[in-house]
XYZ file of C-alpha atoms in Angstrom:
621
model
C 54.414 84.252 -148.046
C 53.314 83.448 -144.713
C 50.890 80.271 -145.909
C 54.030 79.110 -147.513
C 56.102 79.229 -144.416
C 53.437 77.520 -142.674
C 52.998 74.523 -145.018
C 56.791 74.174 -144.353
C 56.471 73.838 -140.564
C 53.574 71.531 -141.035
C 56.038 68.981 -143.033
C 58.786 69.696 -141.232
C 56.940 68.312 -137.677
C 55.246 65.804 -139.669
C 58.288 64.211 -140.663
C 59.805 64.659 -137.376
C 57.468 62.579 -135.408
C 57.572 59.712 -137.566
C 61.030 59.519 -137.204
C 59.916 59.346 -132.985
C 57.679 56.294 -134.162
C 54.987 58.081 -132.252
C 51.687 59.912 -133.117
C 49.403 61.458 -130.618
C 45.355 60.941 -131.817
C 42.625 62.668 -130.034
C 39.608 61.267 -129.337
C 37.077 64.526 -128.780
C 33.100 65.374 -129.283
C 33.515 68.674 -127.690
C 33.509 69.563 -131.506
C 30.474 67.734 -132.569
C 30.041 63.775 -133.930
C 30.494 62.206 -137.299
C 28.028 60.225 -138.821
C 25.058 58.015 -137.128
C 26.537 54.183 -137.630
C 23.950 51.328 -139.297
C 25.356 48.169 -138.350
C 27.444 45.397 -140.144
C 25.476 42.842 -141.691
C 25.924 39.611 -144.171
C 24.255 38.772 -146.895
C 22.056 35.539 -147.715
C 21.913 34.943 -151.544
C 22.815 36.226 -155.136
C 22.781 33.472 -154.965
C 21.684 30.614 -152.844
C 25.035 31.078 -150.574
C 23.025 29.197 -147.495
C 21.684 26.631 -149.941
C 23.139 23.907 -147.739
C 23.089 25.206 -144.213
C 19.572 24.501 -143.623
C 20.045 20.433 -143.940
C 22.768 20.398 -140.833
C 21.374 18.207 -138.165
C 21.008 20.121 -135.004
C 22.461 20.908 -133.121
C 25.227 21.829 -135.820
C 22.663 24.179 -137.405
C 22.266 26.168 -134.164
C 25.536 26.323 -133.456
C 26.366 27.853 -137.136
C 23.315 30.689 -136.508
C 24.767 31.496 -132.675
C 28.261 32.556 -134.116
C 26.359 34.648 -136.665
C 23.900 35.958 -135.171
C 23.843 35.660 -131.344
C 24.835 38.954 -129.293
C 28.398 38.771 -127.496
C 28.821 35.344 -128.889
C 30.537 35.512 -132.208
C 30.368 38.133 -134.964
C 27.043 39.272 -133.547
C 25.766 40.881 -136.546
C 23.469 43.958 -136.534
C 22.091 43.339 -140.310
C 20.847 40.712 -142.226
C 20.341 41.146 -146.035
C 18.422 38.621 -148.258
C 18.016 37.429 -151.770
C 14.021 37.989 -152.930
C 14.199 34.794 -154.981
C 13.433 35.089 -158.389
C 13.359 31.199 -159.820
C 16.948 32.324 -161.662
C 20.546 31.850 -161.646
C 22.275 34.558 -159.562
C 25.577 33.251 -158.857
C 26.018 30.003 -157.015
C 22.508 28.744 -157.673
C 18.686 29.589 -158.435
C 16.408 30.860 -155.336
C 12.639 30.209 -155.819
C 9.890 33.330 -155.934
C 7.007 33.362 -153.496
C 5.394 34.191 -157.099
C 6.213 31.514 -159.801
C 2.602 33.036 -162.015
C 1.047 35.971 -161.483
C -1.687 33.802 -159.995
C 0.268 31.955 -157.563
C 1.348 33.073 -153.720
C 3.294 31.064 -151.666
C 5.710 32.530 -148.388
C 7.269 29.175 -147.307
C 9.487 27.914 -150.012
C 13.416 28.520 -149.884
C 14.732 29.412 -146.803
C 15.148 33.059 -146.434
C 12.320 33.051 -144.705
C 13.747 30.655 -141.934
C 17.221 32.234 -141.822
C 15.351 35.233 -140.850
C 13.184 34.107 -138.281
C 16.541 31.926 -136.696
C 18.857 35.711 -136.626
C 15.830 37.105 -134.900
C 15.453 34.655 -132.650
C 18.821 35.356 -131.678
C 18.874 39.575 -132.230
C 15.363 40.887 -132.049
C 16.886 44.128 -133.167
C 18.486 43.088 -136.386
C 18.047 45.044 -139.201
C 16.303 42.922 -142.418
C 17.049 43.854 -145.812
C 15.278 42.458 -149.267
C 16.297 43.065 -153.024
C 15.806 41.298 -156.046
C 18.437 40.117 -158.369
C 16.178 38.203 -160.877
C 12.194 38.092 -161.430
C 10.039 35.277 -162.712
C 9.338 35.607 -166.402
C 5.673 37.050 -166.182
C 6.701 39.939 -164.280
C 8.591 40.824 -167.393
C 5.655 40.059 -169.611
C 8.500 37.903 -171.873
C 11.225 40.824 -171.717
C 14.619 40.457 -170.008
C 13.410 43.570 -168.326
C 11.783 44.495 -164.880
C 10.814 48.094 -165.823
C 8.367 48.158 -168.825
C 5.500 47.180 -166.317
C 6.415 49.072 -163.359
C 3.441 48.745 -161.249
C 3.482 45.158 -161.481
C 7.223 44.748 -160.441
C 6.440 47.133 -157.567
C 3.650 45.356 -156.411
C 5.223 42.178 -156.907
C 8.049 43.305 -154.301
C 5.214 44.757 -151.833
C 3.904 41.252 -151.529
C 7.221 39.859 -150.772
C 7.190 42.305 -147.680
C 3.564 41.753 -146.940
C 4.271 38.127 -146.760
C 7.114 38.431 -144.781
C 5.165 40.107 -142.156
C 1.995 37.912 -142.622
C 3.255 34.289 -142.393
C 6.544 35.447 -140.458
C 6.127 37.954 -138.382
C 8.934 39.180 -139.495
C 9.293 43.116 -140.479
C 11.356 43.757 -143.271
C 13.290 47.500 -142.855
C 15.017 48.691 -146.400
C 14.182 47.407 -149.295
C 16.441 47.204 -153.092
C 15.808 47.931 -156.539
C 17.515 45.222 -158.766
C 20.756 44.193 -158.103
C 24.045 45.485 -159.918
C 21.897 46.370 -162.664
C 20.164 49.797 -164.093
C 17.594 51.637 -161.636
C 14.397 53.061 -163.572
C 13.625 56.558 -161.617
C 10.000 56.264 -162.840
C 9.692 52.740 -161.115
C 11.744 53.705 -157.693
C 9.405 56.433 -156.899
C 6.786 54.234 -157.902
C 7.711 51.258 -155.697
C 7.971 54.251 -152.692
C 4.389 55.565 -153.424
C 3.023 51.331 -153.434
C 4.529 50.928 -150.035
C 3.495 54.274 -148.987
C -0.355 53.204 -150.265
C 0.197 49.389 -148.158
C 0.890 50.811 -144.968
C 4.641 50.269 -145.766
C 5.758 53.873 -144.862
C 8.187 52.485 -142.045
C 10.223 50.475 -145.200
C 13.164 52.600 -146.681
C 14.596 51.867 -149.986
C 18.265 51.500 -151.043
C 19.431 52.451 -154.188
C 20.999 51.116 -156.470
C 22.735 48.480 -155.014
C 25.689 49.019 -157.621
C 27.971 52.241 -158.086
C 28.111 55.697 -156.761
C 26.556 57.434 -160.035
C 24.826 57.760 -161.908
C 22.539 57.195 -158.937
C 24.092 59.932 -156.871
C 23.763 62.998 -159.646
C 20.068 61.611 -160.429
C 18.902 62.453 -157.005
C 20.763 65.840 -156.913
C 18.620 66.659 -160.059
C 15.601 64.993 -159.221
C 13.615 66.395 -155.771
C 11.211 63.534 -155.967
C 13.344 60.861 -156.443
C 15.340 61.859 -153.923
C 12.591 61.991 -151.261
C 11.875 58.222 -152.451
C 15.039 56.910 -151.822
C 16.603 56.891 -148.128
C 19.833 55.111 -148.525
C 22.925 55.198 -151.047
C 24.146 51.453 -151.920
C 27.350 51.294 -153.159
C 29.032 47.570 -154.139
C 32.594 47.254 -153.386
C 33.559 50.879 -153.258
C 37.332 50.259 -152.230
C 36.631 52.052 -149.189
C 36.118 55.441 -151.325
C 32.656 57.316 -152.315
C 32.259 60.347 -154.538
C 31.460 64.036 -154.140
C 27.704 63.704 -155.300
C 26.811 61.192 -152.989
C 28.236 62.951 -149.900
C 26.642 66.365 -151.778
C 22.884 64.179 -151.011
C 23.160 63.998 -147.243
C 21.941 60.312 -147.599
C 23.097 57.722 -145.201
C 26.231 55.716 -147.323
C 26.361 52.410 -147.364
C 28.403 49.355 -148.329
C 25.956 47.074 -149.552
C 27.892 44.735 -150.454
C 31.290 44.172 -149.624
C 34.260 41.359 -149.719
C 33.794 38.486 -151.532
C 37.082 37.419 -150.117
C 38.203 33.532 -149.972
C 37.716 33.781 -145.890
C 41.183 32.226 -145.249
C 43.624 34.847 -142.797
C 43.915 37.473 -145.789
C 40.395 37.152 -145.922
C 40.123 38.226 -142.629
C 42.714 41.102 -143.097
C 40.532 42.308 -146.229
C 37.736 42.687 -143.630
C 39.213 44.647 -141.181
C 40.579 47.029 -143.165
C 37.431 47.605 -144.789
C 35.479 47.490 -141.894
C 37.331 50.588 -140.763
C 38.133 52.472 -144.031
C 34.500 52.327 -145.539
C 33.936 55.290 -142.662
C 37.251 56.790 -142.595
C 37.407 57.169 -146.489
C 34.306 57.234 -147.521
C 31.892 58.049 -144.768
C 30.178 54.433 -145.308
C 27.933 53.884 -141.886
C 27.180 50.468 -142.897
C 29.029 47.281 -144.572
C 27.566 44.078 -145.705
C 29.336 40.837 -145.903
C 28.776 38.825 -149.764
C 28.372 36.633 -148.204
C 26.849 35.649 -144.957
C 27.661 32.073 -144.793
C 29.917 29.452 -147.469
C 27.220 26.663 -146.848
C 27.258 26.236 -150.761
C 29.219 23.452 -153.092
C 33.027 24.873 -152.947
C 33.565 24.010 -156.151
C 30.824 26.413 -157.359
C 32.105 30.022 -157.760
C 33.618 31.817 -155.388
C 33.857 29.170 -153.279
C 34.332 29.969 -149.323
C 33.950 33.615 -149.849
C 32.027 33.712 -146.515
C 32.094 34.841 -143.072
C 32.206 31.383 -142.346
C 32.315 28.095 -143.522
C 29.583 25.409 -143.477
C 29.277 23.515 -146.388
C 29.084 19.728 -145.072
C 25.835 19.181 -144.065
C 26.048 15.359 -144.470
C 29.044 15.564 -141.648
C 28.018 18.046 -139.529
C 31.397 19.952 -140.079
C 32.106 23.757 -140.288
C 34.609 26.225 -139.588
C 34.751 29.154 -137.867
C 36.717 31.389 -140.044
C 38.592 35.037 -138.876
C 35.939 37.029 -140.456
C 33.702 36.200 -137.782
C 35.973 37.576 -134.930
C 37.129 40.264 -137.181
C 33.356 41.612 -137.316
C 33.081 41.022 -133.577
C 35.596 43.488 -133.176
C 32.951 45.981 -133.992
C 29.551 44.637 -133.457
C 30.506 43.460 -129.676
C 30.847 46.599 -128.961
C 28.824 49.515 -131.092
C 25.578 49.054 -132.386
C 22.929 50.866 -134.697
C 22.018 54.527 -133.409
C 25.716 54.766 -132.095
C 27.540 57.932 -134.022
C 31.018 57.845 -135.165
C 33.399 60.485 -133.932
C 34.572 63.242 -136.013
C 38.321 62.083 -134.749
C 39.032 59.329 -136.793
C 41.332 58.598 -139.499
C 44.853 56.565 -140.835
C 47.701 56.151 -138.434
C 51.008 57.697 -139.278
C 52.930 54.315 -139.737
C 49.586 53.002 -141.693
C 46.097 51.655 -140.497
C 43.383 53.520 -139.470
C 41.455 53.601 -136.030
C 37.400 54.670 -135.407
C 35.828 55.494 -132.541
C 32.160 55.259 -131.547
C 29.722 56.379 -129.432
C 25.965 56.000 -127.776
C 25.842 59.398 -126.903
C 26.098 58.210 -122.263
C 29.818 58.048 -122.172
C 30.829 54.813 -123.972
C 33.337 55.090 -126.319
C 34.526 51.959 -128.405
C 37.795 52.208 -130.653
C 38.642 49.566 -133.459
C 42.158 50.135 -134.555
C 43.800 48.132 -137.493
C 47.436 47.723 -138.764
C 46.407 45.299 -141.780
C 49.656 45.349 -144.598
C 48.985 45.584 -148.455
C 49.592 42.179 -148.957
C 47.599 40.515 -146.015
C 45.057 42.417 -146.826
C 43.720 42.349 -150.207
C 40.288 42.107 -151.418
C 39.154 40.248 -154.300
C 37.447 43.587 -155.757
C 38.583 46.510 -156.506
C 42.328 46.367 -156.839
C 44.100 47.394 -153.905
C 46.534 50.384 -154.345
C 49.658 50.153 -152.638
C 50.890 51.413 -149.375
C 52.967 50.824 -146.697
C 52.519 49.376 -142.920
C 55.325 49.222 -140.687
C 54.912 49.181 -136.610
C 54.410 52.150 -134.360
C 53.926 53.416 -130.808
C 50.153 55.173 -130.911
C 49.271 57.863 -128.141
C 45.580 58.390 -127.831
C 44.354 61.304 -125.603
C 40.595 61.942 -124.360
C 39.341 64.579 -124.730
C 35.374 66.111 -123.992
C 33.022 63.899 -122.128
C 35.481 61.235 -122.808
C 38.150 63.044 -120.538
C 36.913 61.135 -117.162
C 37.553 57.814 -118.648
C 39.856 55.903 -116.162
C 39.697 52.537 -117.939
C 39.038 50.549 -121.318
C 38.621 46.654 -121.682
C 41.283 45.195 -124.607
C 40.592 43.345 -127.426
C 43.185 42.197 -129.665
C 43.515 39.716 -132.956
C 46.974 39.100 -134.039
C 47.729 37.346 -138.011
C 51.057 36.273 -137.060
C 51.387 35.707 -140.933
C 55.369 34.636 -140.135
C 54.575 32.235 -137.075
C 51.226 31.195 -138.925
C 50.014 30.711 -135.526
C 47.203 33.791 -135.605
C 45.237 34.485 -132.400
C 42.042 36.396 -132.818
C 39.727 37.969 -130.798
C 41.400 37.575 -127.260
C 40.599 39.508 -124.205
C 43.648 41.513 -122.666
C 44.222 42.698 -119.243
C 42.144 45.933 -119.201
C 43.779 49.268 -119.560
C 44.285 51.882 -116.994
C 44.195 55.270 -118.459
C 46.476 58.249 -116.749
C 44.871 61.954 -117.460
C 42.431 60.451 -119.901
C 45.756 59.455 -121.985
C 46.563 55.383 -123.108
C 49.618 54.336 -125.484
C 49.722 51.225 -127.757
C 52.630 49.688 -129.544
C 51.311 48.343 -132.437
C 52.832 45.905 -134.753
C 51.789 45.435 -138.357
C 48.828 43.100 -138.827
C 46.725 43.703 -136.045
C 43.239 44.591 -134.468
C 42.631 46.055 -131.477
C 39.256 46.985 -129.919
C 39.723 49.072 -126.934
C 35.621 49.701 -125.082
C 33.734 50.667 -122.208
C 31.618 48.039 -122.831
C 32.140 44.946 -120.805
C 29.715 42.307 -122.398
C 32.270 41.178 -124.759
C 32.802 37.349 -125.435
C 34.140 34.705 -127.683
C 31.339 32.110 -127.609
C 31.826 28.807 -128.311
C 30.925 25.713 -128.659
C 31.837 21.888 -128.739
C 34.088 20.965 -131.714
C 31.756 19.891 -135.043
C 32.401 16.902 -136.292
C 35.500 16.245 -138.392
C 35.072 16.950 -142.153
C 34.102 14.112 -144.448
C 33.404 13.754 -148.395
C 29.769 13.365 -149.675
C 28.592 9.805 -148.922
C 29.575 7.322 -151.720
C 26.099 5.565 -151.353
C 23.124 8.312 -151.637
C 19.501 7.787 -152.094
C 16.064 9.975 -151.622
C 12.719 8.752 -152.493
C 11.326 12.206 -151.711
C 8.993 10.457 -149.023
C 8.094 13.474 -147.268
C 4.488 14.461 -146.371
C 5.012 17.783 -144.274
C 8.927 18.940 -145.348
C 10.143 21.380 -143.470
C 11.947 23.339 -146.625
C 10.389 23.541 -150.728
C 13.549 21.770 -151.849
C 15.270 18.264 -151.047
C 18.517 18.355 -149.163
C 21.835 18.738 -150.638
C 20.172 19.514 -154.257
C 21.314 22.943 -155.263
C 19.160 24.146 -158.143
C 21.232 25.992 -160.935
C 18.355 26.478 -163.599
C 14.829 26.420 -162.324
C 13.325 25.346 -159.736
C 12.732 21.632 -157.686
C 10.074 21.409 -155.255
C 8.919 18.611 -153.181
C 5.933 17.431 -154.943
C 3.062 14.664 -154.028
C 1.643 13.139 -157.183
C -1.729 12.162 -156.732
C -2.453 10.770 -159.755
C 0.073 8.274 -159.467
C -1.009 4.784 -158.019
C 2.360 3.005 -157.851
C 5.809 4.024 -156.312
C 6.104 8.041 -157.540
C 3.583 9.774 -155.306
C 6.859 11.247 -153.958
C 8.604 13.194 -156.359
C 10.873 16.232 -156.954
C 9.124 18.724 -159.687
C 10.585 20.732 -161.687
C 8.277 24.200 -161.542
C 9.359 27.151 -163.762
C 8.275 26.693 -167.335
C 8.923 30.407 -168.316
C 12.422 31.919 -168.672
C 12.757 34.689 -165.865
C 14.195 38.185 -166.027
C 17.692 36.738 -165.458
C 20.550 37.991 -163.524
C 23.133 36.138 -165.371
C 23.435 33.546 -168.238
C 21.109 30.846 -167.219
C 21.265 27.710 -168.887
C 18.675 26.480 -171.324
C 17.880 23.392 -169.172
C 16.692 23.648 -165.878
C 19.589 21.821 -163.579
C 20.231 20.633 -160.334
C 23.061 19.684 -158.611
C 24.345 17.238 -156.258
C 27.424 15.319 -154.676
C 31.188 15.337 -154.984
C 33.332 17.158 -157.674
C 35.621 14.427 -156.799
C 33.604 11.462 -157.537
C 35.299 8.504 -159.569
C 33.712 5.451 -160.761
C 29.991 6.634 -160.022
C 26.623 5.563 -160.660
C 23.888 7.370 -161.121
C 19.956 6.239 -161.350
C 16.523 8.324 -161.239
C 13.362 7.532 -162.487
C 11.593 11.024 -164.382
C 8.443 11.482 -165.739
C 7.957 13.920 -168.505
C 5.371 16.171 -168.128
C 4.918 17.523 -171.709
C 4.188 14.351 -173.916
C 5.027 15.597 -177.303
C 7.897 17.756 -176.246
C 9.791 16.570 -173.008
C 12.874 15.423 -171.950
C 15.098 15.177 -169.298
C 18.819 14.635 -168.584
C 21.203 13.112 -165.986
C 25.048 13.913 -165.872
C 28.271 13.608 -164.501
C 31.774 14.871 -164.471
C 30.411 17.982 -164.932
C 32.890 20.583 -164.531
C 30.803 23.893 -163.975
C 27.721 26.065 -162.174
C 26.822 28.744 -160.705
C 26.784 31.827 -163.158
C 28.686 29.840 -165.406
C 26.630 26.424 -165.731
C 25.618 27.709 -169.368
C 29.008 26.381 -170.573
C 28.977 23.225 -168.315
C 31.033 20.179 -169.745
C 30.445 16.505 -168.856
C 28.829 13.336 -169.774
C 25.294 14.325 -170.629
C 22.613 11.445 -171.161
C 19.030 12.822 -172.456
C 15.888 10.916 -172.895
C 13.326 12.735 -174.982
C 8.969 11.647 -174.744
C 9.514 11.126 -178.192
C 11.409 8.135 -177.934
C 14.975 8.790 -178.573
C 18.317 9.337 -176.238
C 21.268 11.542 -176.494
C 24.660 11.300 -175.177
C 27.238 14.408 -175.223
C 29.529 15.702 -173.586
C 28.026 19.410 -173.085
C 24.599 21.001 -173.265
C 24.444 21.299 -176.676
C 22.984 17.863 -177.050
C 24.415 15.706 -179.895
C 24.358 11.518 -180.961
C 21.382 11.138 -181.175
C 20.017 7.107 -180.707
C 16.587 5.520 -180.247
C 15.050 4.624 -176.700
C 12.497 2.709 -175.065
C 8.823 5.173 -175.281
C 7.257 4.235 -171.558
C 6.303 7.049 -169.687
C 8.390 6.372 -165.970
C 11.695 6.361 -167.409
C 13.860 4.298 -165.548
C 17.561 7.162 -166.145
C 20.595 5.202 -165.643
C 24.245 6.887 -166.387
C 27.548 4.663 -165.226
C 30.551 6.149 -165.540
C 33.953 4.840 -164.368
C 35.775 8.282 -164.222
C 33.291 11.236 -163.344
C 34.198 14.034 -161.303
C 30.392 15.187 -160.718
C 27.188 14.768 -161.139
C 24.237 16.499 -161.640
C 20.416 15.788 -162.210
C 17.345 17.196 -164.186
């Protein structure tokens, strides 16, 4: 009788101070601490989401890294997580392996490797992340599968880290398994005992980079695979985890998170998550898919980015509300700092967090984001409700003494559409360790000991422009500074920069195409290897490319336009399609399936013409 009298009280004040529009929140570690916070990172690939950022002139290019990476500049991130290119499709485009053969070892082609080197330049402390989504076809032996061979996939990955370390100095932390695809227990403990045998005992693997379980129950049930594996990767968890994996005692992570169109809602999405991954689900670390939109918009998922960069050729890009969203937390916590065991949802809505270093900072991120400013493009969003308050927060514990707290606040203003984010208030006097807020809906406040905070900037980029209508490359490059040629973005296989020796006339500069074996594929790649380049909104176009085919008896190659599709979906690509095969004849269709078919001239430079006077796109091969 007397619990149920109790519960009654408990409603009854409940409902009586939200009808005061105030709620009093302590912030305390007399008690003990929460959990020990990672960071918040982006992620570079699955795939080829920074495909176009490395051909920005400088100092455009600079300027795009400093409001990524740079500390107290921009969103200052604490992570960085990379594709381990495979030579396959993995979303937006292919990303080549420092393995094409077995036989073959090469640590400088992409651009991973130079993103990398550019965030540590700016952070020496950021965390580096690798995984796999795809894997060139003789790591498979043939099969669409990773696992059969398991000490030559784990190997494989080793040398990815070795060579990171080797030719870049660079020292990779936490390493995946395959992405958003099945785990293999035999080949995770496996890959931890080939790390273990290379001196990689320092490198902690993730797993599985996908949902909660089955990994969670597996290492419940399994001792050994458990002592392999370090950290719990969940993908878009909607801010919620499950019993097993908190049952592990494994560090919880978001490893990959948003894939939001980065306009204001965009932002919103963030910052709710960015809180809510702890507060529901205990998550110490979230990870941006993706780091940077420096990709073709009209390839999927188009803008779903921290920030925007995607115009190389004009030096434009945009600094979306992502980026101060994340500096809301990253300014002003960083890895080894431990959440407070006080945290959790407002009354009104929103949720707050609060962080320590363990020397009397304290750093509080508060958000008010709505339901419907708010929503992420995975999982669906559940509904609730958001409606403005008045927020008392008492100090309490070594926090008590506390006489003042710097202000950081980023205001949608989804009415006025005139947001303002990431601007430095007045600081705020505290009276007996005690500070009140009146907090509207759709907002972010940061309230921190820590005075180092700062919205960087820099000149204005240049204003955006289309893709020039007059383009040309004769691949005349003796030392390039990147594998591929700018503002090509492979979709199927691989182009490298190629000299050809054996040529005496005017093709010793080329672009070669360089996987001949289908890899373990992430997605639906396309028959045809593919490449990419120029304006979906191209009319009246020409386009002309001299190829040489490789294979005498069996080669061909194809130039298109008004092509509709890529990415993950380039399988099913429509367009004009013109083929010339080394056996003489020419196709014209208006997919890949390659119909029509009409004799053509047998040399072996083929001059490839294709005029059209109302393409949308083009592509070449």
């Amino acid at each position: 009788m007397a619990q149920t009298v109790l519960a009654v009280i408990a409603v009854y004040l409940n409902i009586f101070v939200g009808f005061c529009f105030s709620q009093i929140y302590i912030l305390d570690d007399a008690g003990g601490l929460g959990r020990v916070f990672d960071g918040i990172g982006g992620l570079s690939g699955g795939g080829a989401t920074s495909r176009l950022l490395v051909n920005y002139e400088e100092p455009y290019r600079s300027h795009i890294l400093d409001y990524l990476f740079k500390p107290n500049f921009g969103a200052s991130l604490h992570m960085l997580k990379v594709e381990i290119g495979g030579d396959a499709q993995t979303t937006d485009g292919t990303e080549p392996s420092h393995m094409h053969y077995d036989n073959d070892e090469n640590y400088f082609r992409g651009y991973e490797w130079w993103l990398m080197k550019e965030a540590k330049k700016r952070n020496p402390n950021i965390t580096l992340i690798g995984l796999p989504w795809a894997f060139p076809g003789w790591v498979g032996h043939g099969k669409n599968w990773p696992y059969d061979f398991p000490d030559i996939t784990a190997a494989y990955v080793v040398k990815w880290i070795l060579g990171a370390k080797q030719y870049h100095d660079l020292e990779i932390q936490y390493i995946g398994i395959w992405n958003e695809r099945s785990y293999d227990s035999k080949y995770i403990k496996l890959l931890r005992y080939t790390l273990d045998k290379n001196g990689l005992d320092r490198v902690r693997i993730i797993a599985s980079d996908y949902l909660w379980e089955p990994i969670a129950p597996s290492l419940l049930l399994d001792p050994e695979l458990s002592r392999a594996v370090d950290v719990i990767g969940a993908h878009y968890p909607g801010t919620t985890t499950v019993t097993e994996a908190l049952k592990t005692n494994k560090k919880l992570w978001s490893s990959e998170d948003y894939s939001t169109f980065n306009d204001e809602v965009g932002g919103g999405c963030w910052a709710r998550i960015l809180n809510q991954n702890y507060v529901n689900g205990h998550m110490t670390a979230t990870i941006s898919w993706n780091l940077v939109a420096s990709y073709y918009e009209e390839l999927p998922f188009g803008r779903d980015g921290l920030m925007t960069a995607k115009e190389p050729w004009s030096g434009s890009y945009v600094v979306e509300s992502p980026i101060w969203i994340t500096a809301h937390t990253t300014q002003f916590a960083q890895p080894g700092w431990t959440y407070l065991d006080t945290v959790g949802h407002l009354a009104k809505g929103g949720s707050f967090v609060a962080l320590t270093d363990g020397r009397g900072n304290l750093t509080v991120v508060i958000e008010t984001m709505t339901h419907d400013h708010s929503v992420c493009i995975r999982p669906p969003l559940p509904p609730f409700n958001v409606t403005s308050q008045k927020a008392i927060f008492q100090l309490k514990g070594s926090f008590a003494s506390i006489k003042e707290l710097q202000v950081w606040r980023s205001q949608f203003n989804f009415k006025t559409k005139q947001p303002s984010f990431f601007e430095k208030l007045t600081p705020l006097k505290l009276l007996d360790g005690s500070f009140t807020l009146n907090l509207a809906e759709d907002e972010v406040y940061t309230l921190t000991t820590i005075t180092t905070g700062r919205k960087g900037s820099h000149p204005d980029p240049p204003p955006s422009a289309c893709f020039p209508k007059v383009y040309k490359d004769d691949f005349h490059v003796r030392t390039p500074p990147f594998s591929e040629a700018p503002n090509f973005a492979d979709q199927t296989g691989v182009f490298e920069y190629y000299i050809n020796l054996t040529d005496p006339g005017p093709h010793i500069f080329t672009l070669r195409q360089v996987v001949t074996q289908r890899p373990v594929t992430w997605t639906s790649d396309a028959d045809q290897t593919i490449s990419v380049i120029g304006d979906y909104q191209w009319q009246n176009l020409t386009v002309t490319c001299d190829v040489y085919m490789e294979s005498a008896k069996t080669g061909g190659v194809f130039i298109a336009a008004r092509v509709d599709k890529g990415g993950q979906s380039v399988r099913t690509a429509k367009g004009v399609f013109f083929w010339v095969f080394a056996d003489g004849t020419y196709k014209v269709t208006n997919d890949l399936g390659r119909c029509l078919s009409r004799y053509s001239d047998k040399s072996i430079w083929q001059p490839h013409i294709i005029d059209h006077q109302h393409a949308s796109n083009s592509s070449a091969n």
